[in-house]
Amino acid sequence: MQQGKFKKNLSLLDLTFLGVGSIIGSGWLFASMTGASFAGGSSWIAWVAGAVAVLLIGIVYAELSAAIPRAGGFVRYPEYSHGSLVGFLIGFSSLLAYSSVAAIEVEAVRAHATYYLPMLSYNNGNPTLLGHTLEILLLVVFFLLNYWSVNVFGKINTIVTSFKFVVPTITIIVLFFYFKGGNFSIAGATPGGAHGIFEAIAGGGIVFAFLGFRQAVDFGAEAKNPQRDIPRAIFLAIALGTIVYLLLQVTFLGGVPTNLIAHSGWGQVANVLKGSNYPFVALASSLGVTWLATLLLVDAVISPAGTGNIYLSGTSRVIFAFSRNRYFYSIFAKVSPTTGIPRPAMWFTMILAIIWTLPSGLSSWQTLVGSVTSATVMTYMIGPVTMASLRRTMPNLHRPFRLQWAGVINPLAFIAATLIIYWSGWTTDLLLIGLTLGSLVLYFAFMDRDEQSRRNLIDHWKAGAWLVVYYLFILLLTYLGSFGPLANPVIPGPYLDSVVAAIGGLIFYLWGVGSALPKPSFDTDDESDAELDLRGV
């Protein structure tokens, strides 16, 4: 297959709407209810904290992506600063996280469709054969929309995302007319206290809702003016998403009829609304606003479908980057010369997404969200380490956006990511970290094919040993802390164990920055890397 190039067709509006379109997906349909069930009237605090954490991480990547715009940049930057071991581990985590999001979104579409088509689900909520067939057909449609042109894909997404703003805005306005401030302080209004707030951030869909900001980074190679537009798109996507989600959470809390939660408390809100598959629809129906319920059901197909479409395309860029780093078969690093699309990676992306929809113990929206949030943040936490490392090893690299107060923001961003991973809990972290460390079998298989990589193996392992120990630290802390399986945690929560996680995060951040390769690991055969001004490196 002849190698082509990515086509630079995406404007600032396209990049921003890629981020916003990913942020406003299934999260807005479910996360307000799950946040309320974890933290009650305090769940708005979880949204503020989650937005701050993601913003800290986002502005770090604003500098990286403006200086080094790359397709699948989240996978490529760690390779540059720390070599093959870190690059592989982050790439594998990113592959796990990214490939599953499209499946989550089609699961959300099917779950809402059961309101009118109950034959799509069993009584336990799992999809029937017909429901599973619908999920696969949606993924095929996303694949076809992405297969032909990034320009067509970007323009379609901009139109769909514009519509996706309308329904949440109408919902917010309507619910304000039913607002009851007393709902924030009724008995049992904070079922989990501080612990519930932390759980809501990591496992309630709050951080998950914001993860879409990365689209501007992953599509960086296809931006018309990446140095200017990528940082702006990251800021705009996070800011717009925060406004929408915070208002939705507040109006949800105030809009639920008080008599439904006065005795059971917020922890049972999913049961009292009698519509955990479609919480805003159930809320509108309980208030007698049937026209809003109908509109919400229409949007319940459009919002997650639009996000699934974006993530299917974004995942192909991650697979492209994973392969371009030589950690996967080279066929997936091919770009169609006619369309500028990594078509082999698109095929593999669709197959992975279909696999994620298969019946499993991770079939529910909330369970999948907790796993994906932790897996994605496991890829984000490397950003502050990479940025600080490249500032030291590449001082003369042109940085169109240079982050101020990076000496403070970088470690804070790493600590925030560490806390989110820890708050995801023992079951999720054991699964994801176990899979990631187990994937090293593949690492050795692919590194053994490359003579240059074998020669660099010792240096790259020295640069990446801290990350392996970091994963083991997270596992041990999660097991011993209040988010672990022990009835009487060795390190009690919700504060002491989180403080230990924060202190550990700071130590590993400093270790990671100090372990960076003295000379960045750029691929001299890569035309995109050859474009960089490497004088003084």
Coordinates of C-alpha atoms in Angstrom, one line a residue:
M1 CA 0.0 0.0 0.0
Q2 CA 1.4 3.4 -1.0
Q3 CA 2.0 5.7 1.9
G4 CA 0.0 8.9 2.0
K5 CA -0.1 11.9 4.2
F6 CA -2.7 13.3 6.6
K7 CA -4.6 16.1 5.0
K8 CA -4.7 19.4 6.9
N9 CA -8.4 20.3 6.6
L10 CA -9.5 20.9 10.2
S11 CA -10.2 24.5 11.4
L12 CA -10.3 25.8 14.9
L13 CA -14.1 25.3 14.9
D14 CA -13.7 21.7 13.7
L15 CA -11.1 21.0 16.4
T16 CA -13.2 22.6 19.1
F17 CA -16.3 20.8 18.1
L18 CA -14.4 17.5 17.9
G19 CA -13.6 18.0 21.6
V20 CA -17.1 19.3 22.6
G21 CA -18.7 16.6 20.5
S22 CA -16.8 14.0 22.4
I23 CA -17.5 15.6 25.8
I24 CA -21.2 16.0 25.2
G25 CA -22.0 12.3 24.5
S26 CA -23.6 9.7 26.8
G27 CA -22.0 11.5 29.8
W28 CA -24.7 14.2 29.9
L29 CA -27.5 11.6 29.7
F30 CA -26.2 9.5 32.7
A31 CA -23.6 11.3 34.7
S32 CA -25.9 13.7 36.6
M33 CA -27.8 10.8 38.0
T34 CA -24.8 8.7 38.8
G35 CA -23.1 11.8 40.4
A36 CA -26.2 12.4 42.5
S37 CA -26.3 8.7 43.6
F38 CA -22.7 8.9 44.8
A39 CA -22.6 12.4 46.3
G40 CA -26.1 13.7 46.5
G41 CA -26.4 17.5 46.8
S42 CA -22.6 17.8 46.8
S43 CA -22.2 16.2 43.4
W44 CA -21.8 19.7 41.8
I45 CA -18.5 19.9 43.7
A46 CA -17.4 16.7 42.0
W47 CA -18.0 18.4 38.6
V48 CA -15.9 21.5 39.6
A49 CA -13.1 19.3 40.9
G50 CA -13.2 17.0 37.9
A51 CA -13.1 20.0 35.5
V52 CA -10.1 21.5 37.3
A53 CA -8.2 18.2 37.2
V54 CA -8.8 17.8 33.5
L55 CA -8.0 21.4 32.8
L56 CA -4.6 21.0 34.5
I57 CA -3.9 18.0 32.3
G58 CA -5.3 19.7 29.2
I59 CA -3.1 22.8 29.4
V60 CA 0.0 20.6 29.7
Y61 CA -1.0 18.9 26.4
A62 CA -1.7 22.4 24.9
E63 CA 2.0 23.1 25.0
L64 CA 3.1 19.7 23.8
S65 CA 0.6 19.5 20.9
A66 CA 1.2 23.0 19.7
A67 CA 5.0 22.4 19.6
I68 CA 4.7 18.8 18.2
P69 CA 1.4 18.3 16.4
R70 CA 1.0 14.6 15.8
A71 CA -1.7 12.1 14.9
G72 CA -2.2 10.1 18.1
G73 CA 0.0 12.5 20.0
F74 CA -0.8 11.1 23.4
V75 CA 0.9 7.9 22.3
R76 CA 3.9 9.5 20.5
Y77 CA 5.0 12.1 23.1
P78 CA 6.1 9.5 25.8
E79 CA 8.2 7.7 23.2
Y80 CA 10.0 10.9 22.5
S81 CA 10.9 11.7 26.1
H82 CA 11.3 8.3 27.7
G83 CA 11.8 5.7 24.9
S84 CA 10.1 2.5 24.0
L85 CA 9.1 1.1 27.4
V86 CA 7.1 4.1 28.5
G87 CA 5.9 4.6 25.0
F88 CA 4.6 1.1 24.8
L89 CA 2.9 1.0 28.2
I90 CA 1.1 4.3 27.6
G91 CA 0.2 3.3 24.1
F92 CA -1.3 0.0 25.3
S93 CA -3.3 1.8 28.0
S94 CA -4.5 4.3 25.4
L95 CA -5.5 1.5 23.0
L96 CA -7.6 -0.1 25.8
A97 CA -9.3 3.1 26.8
Y98 CA -9.9 4.6 23.3
S99 CA -11.2 1.5 21.6
S100 CA -13.9 0.9 24.1
V101 CA -15.5 4.4 24.1
A102 CA -17.4 3.9 20.8
A103 CA -18.9 0.7 22.4
I104 CA -19.9 2.7 25.4
E105 CA -21.7 5.2 23.2
V106 CA -23.6 2.7 21.2
E107 CA -24.6 1.0 24.5
A108 CA -26.0 4.3 25.6
V109 CA -28.0 4.6 22.3
R110 CA -29.4 1.1 22.7
A111 CA -30.2 1.7 26.4
H112 CA -32.3 4.8 25.6
A113 CA -33.9 3.1 22.6
T114 CA -35.4 0.5 24.9
Y115 CA -37.8 3.1 26.2
Y116 CA -39.8 2.6 23.0
L117 CA -38.3 -0.7 21.9
P118 CA -38.1 -2.9 25.0
M119 CA -37.1 -6.0 22.8
L120 CA -33.6 -4.5 22.6
S121 CA -32.8 -5.5 26.2
Y122 CA -33.5 -8.2 28.7
N123 CA -34.9 -7.4 32.1
N124 CA -31.4 -7.2 33.5
G125 CA -30.5 -4.5 31.1
N126 CA -28.1 -6.6 28.9
P127 CA -28.7 -6.4 25.2
T128 CA -30.8 -9.1 23.4
L129 CA -29.5 -10.4 20.0
L130 CA -31.5 -7.7 18.3
G131 CA -30.0 -5.0 20.7
H132 CA -26.5 -6.3 20.1
T133 CA -27.1 -6.3 16.3
L134 CA -28.2 -2.7 16.5
E135 CA -25.0 -1.8 18.4
I136 CA -22.9 -3.4 15.7
L137 CA -24.8 -1.8 12.9
L138 CA -24.2 1.6 14.5
L139 CA -20.5 0.9 14.6
V140 CA -20.5 0.0 10.9
V141 CA -22.2 3.3 10.1
F142 CA -19.6 5.2 12.1
F143 CA -16.9 3.3 10.2
L144 CA -18.3 4.3 6.8
L145 CA -18.6 7.9 7.8
N146 CA -15.0 8.0 8.8
Y147 CA -13.6 5.9 5.9
W148 CA -13.7 8.4 3.1
S149 CA -12.4 11.9 4.1
V150 CA -11.4 13.7 7.3
N151 CA -12.9 16.9 5.8
V152 CA -16.3 15.3 5.4
F153 CA -16.0 13.7 8.8
G154 CA -15.1 17.1 10.4
K155 CA -17.9 19.0 8.8
I156 CA -20.5 16.4 9.6
N157 CA -19.3 16.4 13.3
T158 CA -19.5 20.2 13.4
I159 CA -23.1 20.2 12.3
V160 CA -24.1 17.3 14.7
T161 CA -22.3 19.0 17.7
S162 CA -24.1 22.2 17.0
F163 CA -27.4 20.3 17.5
K164 CA -26.1 18.6 20.6
F165 CA -25.9 21.9 22.3
V166 CA -29.6 22.6 21.8
V167 CA -31.2 19.8 23.8
P168 CA -29.1 20.2 27.0
T169 CA -29.7 23.9 26.9
I170 CA -33.5 23.4 26.6
T171 CA -33.3 20.8 29.4
I172 CA -31.5 23.3 31.7
I173 CA -33.9 26.0 31.0
V174 CA -37.0 23.9 31.6
L175 CA -35.7 22.3 34.8
F176 CA -34.9 25.7 36.3
F177 CA -38.7 26.2 36.4
Y178 CA -39.0 23.2 38.7
F179 CA -36.0 24.0 40.8
K180 CA -36.2 23.2 44.6
G181 CA -33.3 24.5 46.6
G182 CA -34.3 22.3 49.5
N183 CA -33.2 19.2 47.6
F184 CA -29.6 20.0 48.3
S185 CA -30.0 19.6 52.1
I186 CA -32.6 16.9 52.6
A187 CA -31.8 13.9 54.8
G188 CA -29.4 11.5 53.1
A189 CA -28.6 14.1 50.5
T190 CA -24.9 13.2 50.5
P191 CA -24.9 9.4 50.7
G192 CA -21.1 9.0 50.3
G193 CA -19.8 12.2 51.9
A194 CA -16.3 13.1 50.7
H195 CA -15.7 9.5 49.7
G196 CA -18.8 9.7 47.5
I197 CA -17.5 12.9 45.8
F198 CA -14.2 11.1 45.1
E199 CA -16.1 8.1 43.7
A200 CA -18.3 10.3 41.5
I201 CA -15.2 12.0 40.0
A202 CA -13.6 8.7 39.0
G203 CA -16.4 6.2 38.6
G204 CA -19.6 8.3 38.2
G205 CA -18.9 9.5 34.7
I206 CA -17.6 13.0 35.6
V207 CA -14.0 12.7 34.5
F208 CA -15.2 10.4 31.7
A209 CA -17.4 13.2 30.4
F210 CA -14.4 15.5 30.0
L211 CA -12.0 13.1 28.4
G212 CA -13.0 14.2 24.9
F213 CA -10.7 17.3 25.1
R214 CA -8.0 15.0 23.7
Q215 CA -9.5 15.0 20.2
A216 CA -7.8 18.2 19.3
V217 CA -4.4 16.6 20.2
D218 CA -5.0 13.3 18.4
F219 CA -6.2 15.1 15.2
G220 CA -3.2 17.6 15.4
A221 CA -1.6 16.3 12.2
E222 CA -4.8 17.2 10.3
A223 CA -5.2 20.8 11.6
K224 CA -4.8 23.7 9.3
N225 CA -3.0 25.8 11.9
P226 CA -2.1 23.4 14.7
Q227 CA 0.3 25.7 16.6
R228 CA -2.5 28.3 17.1
D229 CA -5.7 26.2 17.0
I230 CA -4.9 23.1 19.2
P231 CA -4.4 25.0 22.5
R232 CA -7.4 27.1 21.8
A233 CA -9.6 24.1 21.0
I234 CA -8.5 22.3 24.2
F235 CA -9.4 25.4 26.4
L236 CA -12.7 26.0 24.6
A237 CA -13.8 22.3 24.7
I238 CA -13.2 22.0 28.5
A239 CA -14.7 25.4 29.3
L240 CA -17.9 24.8 27.3
G241 CA -18.3 21.2 28.6
T242 CA -17.9 22.4 32.2
I243 CA -20.6 25.1 31.8
V244 CA -23.1 22.6 30.3
Y245 CA -22.4 19.8 32.8
L246 CA -22.4 21.9 35.9
L247 CA -25.7 23.5 35.0
L248 CA -27.2 20.1 34.1
Q249 CA -26.1 18.7 37.5
V250 CA -27.5 21.6 39.5
T251 CA -30.8 21.6 37.6
F252 CA -31.1 17.8 38.0
L253 CA -30.6 18.0 41.7
G254 CA -33.1 20.8 42.0
G255 CA -35.6 19.3 39.6
V256 CA -36.2 15.9 41.1
P257 CA -39.6 15.9 42.9
T258 CA -38.8 16.2 46.6
N259 CA -41.3 13.6 47.7
L260 CA -39.4 11.0 45.7
I261 CA -36.1 11.4 47.6
A262 CA -37.3 12.7 51.0
H263 CA -37.2 9.3 52.6
S264 CA -34.8 7.2 50.5
G265 CA -32.2 9.9 49.9
W266 CA -30.1 10.5 46.8
G267 CA -28.5 7.1 47.0
Q268 CA -31.7 5.6 45.6
V269 CA -32.5 8.2 43.0
A270 CA -32.1 5.7 40.1
N271 CA -34.8 3.5 41.7
V272 CA -37.3 6.2 42.6
L273 CA -37.1 7.8 39.1
K274 CA -37.9 4.3 37.7
G275 CA -35.7 5.0 34.7
S276 CA -32.0 4.4 35.3
N277 CA -31.5 3.7 31.6
Y278 CA -32.8 7.2 30.7
P279 CA -32.7 9.4 33.8
F280 CA -33.5 12.8 32.3
V281 CA -36.3 11.2 30.3
A282 CA -37.7 9.7 33.5
L283 CA -37.3 13.1 35.3
A284 CA -39.1 15.0 32.6
S285 CA -41.9 12.4 32.7
S286 CA -42.2 12.6 36.4
L287 CA -42.6 16.4 36.1
G288 CA -45.3 16.0 33.4
V289 CA -43.2 17.6 30.7
T290 CA -43.8 14.9 28.1
W291 CA -42.6 16.9 25.1
L292 CA -39.2 17.3 26.7
A293 CA -39.1 13.6 27.4
T294 CA -39.7 13.0 23.7
L295 CA -37.0 15.5 22.7
L296 CA -34.6 13.9 25.1
L297 CA -35.2 10.4 23.6
V298 CA -34.3 11.8 20.2
D299 CA -31.2 13.4 21.5
A300 CA -30.3 10.2 23.4
V301 CA -29.6 8.7 20.0
I302 CA -27.9 11.7 18.4
S303 CA -25.5 12.7 21.3
P304 CA -23.9 9.4 22.0
A305 CA -23.9 8.4 18.4
G306 CA -22.0 11.6 17.5
T307 CA -19.5 10.9 20.2
G308 CA -19.1 7.3 19.1
N309 CA -18.4 8.4 15.6
I310 CA -15.7 10.8 16.8
Y311 CA -14.0 8.1 19.0
L312 CA -14.0 5.5 16.2
S313 CA -12.0 7.9 14.1
G314 CA -9.8 9.0 17.0
T315 CA -9.0 5.4 17.9
S316 CA -7.6 4.8 14.4
R317 CA -5.1 7.7 15.0
V318 CA -4.1 6.0 18.3
I319 CA -3.5 2.7 16.5
F320 CA -1.6 4.5 13.8
A321 CA 0.6 6.1 16.4
F322 CA 1.1 2.8 18.3
S323 CA 2.2 1.2 15.0
R324 CA 4.3 4.2 14.0
N325 CA 6.2 3.8 17.2
R326 CA 7.0 0.3 16.0
Y327 CA 5.0 -1.4 18.8
F328 CA 2.5 -3.0 16.4
Y329 CA 2.3 -4.3 12.8
S330 CA 3.5 -1.8 10.3
I331 CA 0.4 -2.2 8.1
F332 CA -1.6 -0.1 10.7
A333 CA 0.8 2.9 10.2
K334 CA -0.3 3.2 6.5
V335 CA -2.2 6.3 5.4
S336 CA -4.3 6.2 2.2
P337 CA -2.7 8.6 -0.3
T338 CA -6.1 9.5 -1.8
T339 CA -8.1 10.2 1.4
G340 CA -5.4 10.9 4.0
I341 CA -7.1 8.4 6.3
P342 CA -5.3 5.5 8.1
R343 CA -7.6 2.9 6.6
P344 CA -6.0 -0.3 7.9
A345 CA -6.2 1.2 11.4
M346 CA -9.9 2.1 10.8
W347 CA -10.7 -1.5 10.0
F348 CA -8.9 -2.7 13.2
T349 CA -10.7 0.0 15.2
M350 CA -14.1 -1.2 14.1
I351 CA -13.2 -4.8 15.0
L352 CA -12.0 -3.8 18.5
A353 CA -15.2 -1.7 19.1
I354 CA -17.4 -4.6 18.2
I355 CA -15.4 -6.9 20.6
W356 CA -16.1 -4.4 23.4
T357 CA -19.9 -4.7 22.8
L358 CA -19.8 -8.5 23.3
P359 CA -21.6 -9.6 26.5
S360 CA -19.3 -9.5 29.6
G361 CA -19.1 -8.4 33.2
L362 CA -18.3 -4.9 31.9
S363 CA -21.5 -4.5 30.0
S364 CA -23.2 -1.8 32.0
W365 CA -22.6 1.9 31.2
Q366 CA -21.3 2.8 34.7
T367 CA -18.9 -0.2 34.9
L368 CA -17.5 0.5 31.5
V369 CA -17.1 4.2 32.4
G370 CA -15.1 3.5 35.5
S371 CA -12.7 1.3 33.6
V372 CA -12.3 3.6 30.7
T373 CA -11.8 6.7 32.9
S374 CA -9.0 4.9 34.8
A375 CA -7.4 3.6 31.6
T376 CA -7.5 7.0 29.9
V377 CA -6.1 8.9 32.8
M378 CA -3.3 6.3 32.9
T379 CA -2.3 7.7 29.5
Y380 CA -2.8 11.3 30.6
M381 CA -0.6 11.3 33.6
I382 CA 2.5 10.9 31.5
G383 CA 1.9 14.4 29.9
P384 CA 3.3 16.5 32.7
V385 CA 6.4 14.3 33.0
T386 CA 7.0 14.4 29.2
M387 CA 6.5 18.2 29.0
A388 CA 9.0 18.9 31.9
S389 CA 11.5 16.4 30.4
L390 CA 11.4 17.9 26.9
R391 CA 11.8 21.4 28.3
R392 CA 15.1 20.2 29.8
T393 CA 16.3 18.1 26.8
M394 CA 14.9 20.3 24.0
P395 CA 15.2 23.9 25.3
N396 CA 15.3 25.3 21.8
L397 CA 12.2 23.6 20.5
H398 CA 9.8 26.3 19.2
R399 CA 6.8 26.4 21.5
P400 CA 4.0 28.5 20.1
F401 CA 2.1 28.1 23.4
R402 CA 4.3 28.1 26.5
L403 CA 2.7 27.2 29.8
Q404 CA 3.3 29.6 32.6
W405 CA 3.9 28.3 36.1
A406 CA 4.7 24.9 34.6
G407 CA 6.9 24.1 37.6
V408 CA 3.7 24.1 39.8
I409 CA 1.1 23.0 37.2
N410 CA 3.0 20.0 36.0
P411 CA 3.2 18.2 39.4
L412 CA -0.3 19.2 40.3
A413 CA -1.6 17.7 37.0
F414 CA 0.3 14.5 37.7
I415 CA -1.0 14.3 41.3
A416 CA -4.6 14.9 40.0
A417 CA -4.3 12.1 37.5
T418 CA -2.9 9.8 40.3
L419 CA -5.8 10.5 42.5
I420 CA -8.3 9.8 39.8
I421 CA -6.7 6.4 39.0
Y422 CA -6.7 5.6 42.8
W423 CA -10.3 6.6 43.3
S424 CA -11.3 4.3 40.4
G425 CA -11.0 1.5 42.9
W426 CA -9.4 -1.9 43.3
T427 CA -11.4 -3.9 40.8
T428 CA -10.8 -1.5 38.0
D429 CA -7.1 -0.8 38.7
L430 CA -6.3 -4.5 39.1
L431 CA -7.8 -5.3 35.8
L432 CA -6.2 -2.4 33.9
I433 CA -2.8 -2.4 35.5
G434 CA -2.7 -6.2 35.2
L435 CA -3.5 -6.1 31.5
T436 CA -1.0 -3.2 30.9
L437 CA 1.9 -5.0 32.7
G438 CA 1.0 -8.3 31.1
S439 CA 1.2 -6.6 27.7
L440 CA 5.0 -6.4 28.1
V441 CA 5.0 -9.9 26.4
L442 CA 4.0 -8.1 23.2
Y443 CA 6.6 -5.4 23.9
F444 CA 9.4 -7.8 23.8
A445 CA 8.0 -9.6 20.8
F446 CA 7.9 -6.4 18.7
M447 CA 11.2 -4.9 20.1
D448 CA 13.0 -8.1 19.1
R449 CA 12.3 -7.3 15.5
D450 CA 14.1 -4.1 15.5
E451 CA 17.9 -4.2 15.9
Q452 CA 18.2 -0.5 16.8
S453 CA 15.5 -0.9 19.5
R454 CA 17.4 -3.9 21.0
R455 CA 20.5 -1.8 21.2
N456 CA 18.6 0.9 23.0
L457 CA 16.7 -1.5 25.3
I458 CA 18.8 -1.0 28.4
D459 CA 18.7 2.8 28.2
H460 CA 15.0 2.8 27.6
W461 CA 14.3 0.5 30.5
K462 CA 16.3 2.8 32.8
A463 CA 14.2 5.7 31.6
G464 CA 11.0 3.7 32.1
A465 CA 11.5 1.7 35.3
W466 CA 9.8 4.4 37.3
L467 CA 6.5 3.8 35.4
V468 CA 6.4 0.1 36.2
V469 CA 7.1 0.8 39.9
Y470 CA 4.4 3.5 39.8
Y471 CA 1.8 1.0 38.6
L472 CA 2.7 -1.4 41.4
F473 CA 2.5 1.5 43.9
I474 CA -1.0 2.3 42.7
L475 CA -2.1 -1.3 43.1
L476 CA -0.6 -1.7 46.6
L477 CA -2.2 1.6 47.8
T478 CA -5.6 0.8 46.3
Y479 CA -5.5 -2.6 48.0
L480 CA -4.6 -1.1 51.4
G481 CA -6.8 2.0 51.1
S482 CA -10.5 2.8 51.5
F483 CA -11.1 2.2 47.8
G484 CA -9.8 -1.4 48.1
P485 CA -11.4 -4.8 49.0
L486 CA -10.5 -4.7 52.7
A487 CA -13.4 -4.3 55.2
N488 CA -11.0 -2.4 57.5
P489 CA -8.5 -0.6 55.3
V490 CA -4.9 -0.4 56.5
I491 CA -4.8 3.2 55.2
P492 CA -8.2 4.8 56.1
G493 CA -10.0 7.2 53.9
P494 CA -11.3 9.3 52.5
Y495 CA -8.5 11.8 53.3
L496 CA -5.4 9.9 54.6
D497 CA -5.2 7.5 51.7
S498 CA -5.7 10.3 49.2
V499 CA -2.9 12.3 50.9
V500 CA -0.6 9.2 50.6
A501 CA -1.6 8.9 46.9
A502 CA -0.8 12.6 46.4
I503 CA 2.6 12.4 48.1
G504 CA 3.4 9.3 46.1
G505 CA 2.4 11.0 42.9
L506 CA 4.8 13.9 43.6
I507 CA 7.6 11.4 44.2
F508 CA 7.0 9.5 41.0
Y509 CA 6.6 12.7 39.0
L510 CA 10.1 13.8 40.2
W511 CA 11.5 10.3 39.5
G512 CA 9.9 10.3 36.0
V513 CA 11.3 13.7 35.0
G514 CA 14.7 12.8 36.3
S515 CA 14.7 9.5 34.3
A516 CA 14.1 11.1 30.9
L517 CA 16.4 10.2 28.0
P518 CA 19.2 12.7 27.7
K519 CA 18.4 12.9 23.9
P520 CA 14.8 12.6 22.8
S521 CA 13.9 9.5 20.9
F522 CA 12.7 10.9 17.6
D523 CA 12.5 8.7 14.5
T524 CA 14.8 10.2 11.9
D525 CA 12.9 8.3 9.2
D526 CA 9.6 9.9 10.1
E527 CA 8.9 12.9 7.9
S528 CA 6.8 14.6 10.6
D529 CA 9.6 14.3 13.1
A530 CA 12.1 15.6 10.5
E531 CA 10.1 18.8 10.3
L532 CA 11.0 19.7 13.9
D533 CA 13.7 22.3 14.6
L534 CA 16.1 20.1 16.7
R535 CA 18.9 22.5 16.9
G536 CA 20.4 22.5 20.4
V537 CA 19.0 19.1 21.3

